[in-house]
Amino acid sequence: AIKTGCPIIPVVIKGTKTILPKGKLALTPAKVELIVCPAILPEDFKEMDRDALSQRVHEVMDNYLK
């Protein structure tokens, strides 16, 4: 995205922990929520390096996981 100037669209999937609980081998039916976060536009990250941009994307996604 930094090289091409394309926007980044973070996507979060909530509720997956109940589908495959830790230590289990069988899937459990459950509802999940797919959240398409607001785009991070190129002008918002044109001064960032890759690590800073990655951190920003994770921050946006973390806000939707709460």
PDB file of C-alpha atoms in Angstrom:
ATOM      1  CA  ALA A   1       0.000   0.000   0.000  1.00  0.00           C
ATOM      2  CA  ILE A   2       2.890   2.348   0.719  1.00  0.00           C
ATOM      3  CA  LYS A   3       4.421   1.723  -2.728  1.00  0.00           C
ATOM      4  CA  THR A   4       1.161   1.710  -4.695  1.00  0.00           C
ATOM      5  CA  GLY A   5      -0.777   4.344  -2.746  1.00  0.00           C
ATOM      6  CA  CYS A   6      -3.775   2.041  -2.384  1.00  0.00           C
ATOM      7  CA  PRO A   7      -6.114   2.404   0.596  1.00  0.00           C
ATOM      8  CA  ILE A   8      -6.075  -0.311   3.252  1.00  0.00           C
ATOM      9  CA  ILE A   9      -9.391  -1.848   4.308  1.00  0.00           C
ATOM     10  CA  PRO A  10      -8.914  -3.664   7.640  1.00  0.00           C
ATOM     11  CA  VAL A  11     -11.286  -6.603   8.192  1.00  0.00           C
ATOM     12  CA  VAL A  12     -12.027  -8.130  11.609  1.00  0.00           C
ATOM     13  CA  ILE A  13     -13.712 -11.467  12.306  1.00  0.00           C
ATOM     14  CA  LYS A  14     -15.199 -11.680  15.817  1.00  0.00           C
ATOM     15  CA  GLY A  15     -16.440 -14.796  17.571  1.00  0.00           C
ATOM     16  CA  THR A  16     -14.041 -17.357  16.169  1.00  0.00           C
ATOM     17  CA  LYS A  17     -12.764 -18.490  19.574  1.00  0.00           C
ATOM     18  CA  THR A  18     -16.037 -20.314  20.188  1.00  0.00           C
ATOM     19  CA  ILE A  19     -15.830 -22.162  16.868  1.00  0.00           C
ATOM     20  CA  LEU A  20     -12.561 -23.929  17.658  1.00  0.00           C
ATOM     21  CA  PRO A  21     -11.841 -23.721  21.383  1.00  0.00           C
ATOM     22  CA  LYS A  22      -8.251 -24.172  22.504  1.00  0.00           C
ATOM     23  CA  GLY A  23      -7.374 -27.846  22.896  1.00  0.00           C
ATOM     24  CA  LYS A  24     -10.362 -29.100  20.880  1.00  0.00           C
ATOM     25  CA  LEU A  25     -10.218 -30.793  17.499  1.00  0.00           C
ATOM     26  CA  ALA A  26     -13.889 -30.505  16.574  1.00  0.00           C
ATOM     27  CA  LEU A  27     -15.577 -27.370  15.297  1.00  0.00           C
ATOM     28  CA  THR A  28     -18.477 -25.970  17.291  1.00  0.00           C
ATOM     29  CA  PRO A  29     -21.283 -24.111  15.509  1.00  0.00           C
ATOM     30  CA  ALA A  30     -21.342 -20.448  16.461  1.00  0.00           C
ATOM     31  CA  LYS A  31     -22.188 -17.045  15.094  1.00  0.00           C
ATOM     32  CA  VAL A  32     -19.339 -14.875  13.925  1.00  0.00           C
ATOM     33  CA  GLU A  33     -19.306 -11.233  12.997  1.00  0.00           C
ATOM     34  CA  LEU A  34     -17.409  -9.890  10.011  1.00  0.00           C
ATOM     35  CA  ILE A  35     -16.546  -6.202  10.387  1.00  0.00           C
ATOM     36  CA  VAL A  36     -15.202  -4.152   7.502  1.00  0.00           C
ATOM     37  CA  CYS A  37     -13.427  -1.237   9.163  1.00  0.00           C
ATOM     38  CA  PRO A  38     -13.162   2.222   7.637  1.00  0.00           C
ATOM     39  CA  ALA A  39     -10.482   2.578   4.987  1.00  0.00           C
ATOM     40  CA  ILE A  40      -7.071   3.907   5.892  1.00  0.00           C
ATOM     41  CA  LEU A  41      -6.398   6.300   3.040  1.00  0.00           C
ATOM     42  CA  PRO A  42      -2.992   6.844   1.434  1.00  0.00           C
ATOM     43  CA  GLU A  43      -2.852  10.453   2.668  1.00  0.00           C
ATOM     44  CA  ASP A  44      -3.189   9.093   6.219  1.00  0.00           C
ATOM     45  CA  PHE A  45      -0.012   6.998   5.911  1.00  0.00           C
ATOM     46  CA  LYS A  46       2.159   8.689   3.292  1.00  0.00           C
ATOM     47  CA  GLU A  47       4.698   9.732   5.949  1.00  0.00           C
ATOM     48  CA  MET A  48       4.740   6.330   7.736  1.00  0.00           C
ATOM     49  CA  ASP A  49       7.180   3.487   7.302  1.00  0.00           C
ATOM     50  CA  ARG A  50       5.994  -0.107   7.049  1.00  0.00           C
ATOM     51  CA  ASP A  51       6.217  -0.806  10.787  1.00  0.00           C
ATOM     52  CA  ALA A  52       4.290   2.323  11.739  1.00  0.00           C
ATOM     53  CA  LEU A  53       1.599   1.566   9.159  1.00  0.00           C
ATOM     54  CA  SER A  54       1.292  -2.017  10.396  1.00  0.00           C
ATOM     55  CA  GLN A  55       0.892  -0.737  13.948  1.00  0.00           C
ATOM     56  CA  ARG A  56      -1.814   1.727  12.812  1.00  0.00           C
ATOM     57  CA  VAL A  57      -3.758  -1.049  11.039  1.00  0.00           C
ATOM     58  CA  HIS A  58      -3.563  -3.235  14.158  1.00  0.00           C
ATOM     59  CA  GLU A  59      -4.785  -0.350  16.332  1.00  0.00           C
ATOM     60  CA  VAL A  60      -7.820   0.138  14.099  1.00  0.00           C
ATOM     61  CA  MET A  61      -8.602  -3.584  14.174  1.00  0.00           C
ATOM     62  CA  ASP A  62      -8.123  -3.812  17.957  1.00  0.00           C
ATOM     63  CA  ASN A  63     -10.690  -1.037  18.454  1.00  0.00           C
ATOM     64  CA  TYR A  64     -13.293  -3.186  16.699  1.00  0.00           C
ATOM     65  CA  LEU A  65     -12.415  -6.302  18.703  1.00  0.00           C
ATOM     66  CA  LYS A  66     -13.344  -4.683  22.028  1.00  0.00           C
TER      67      LYS A  66
END
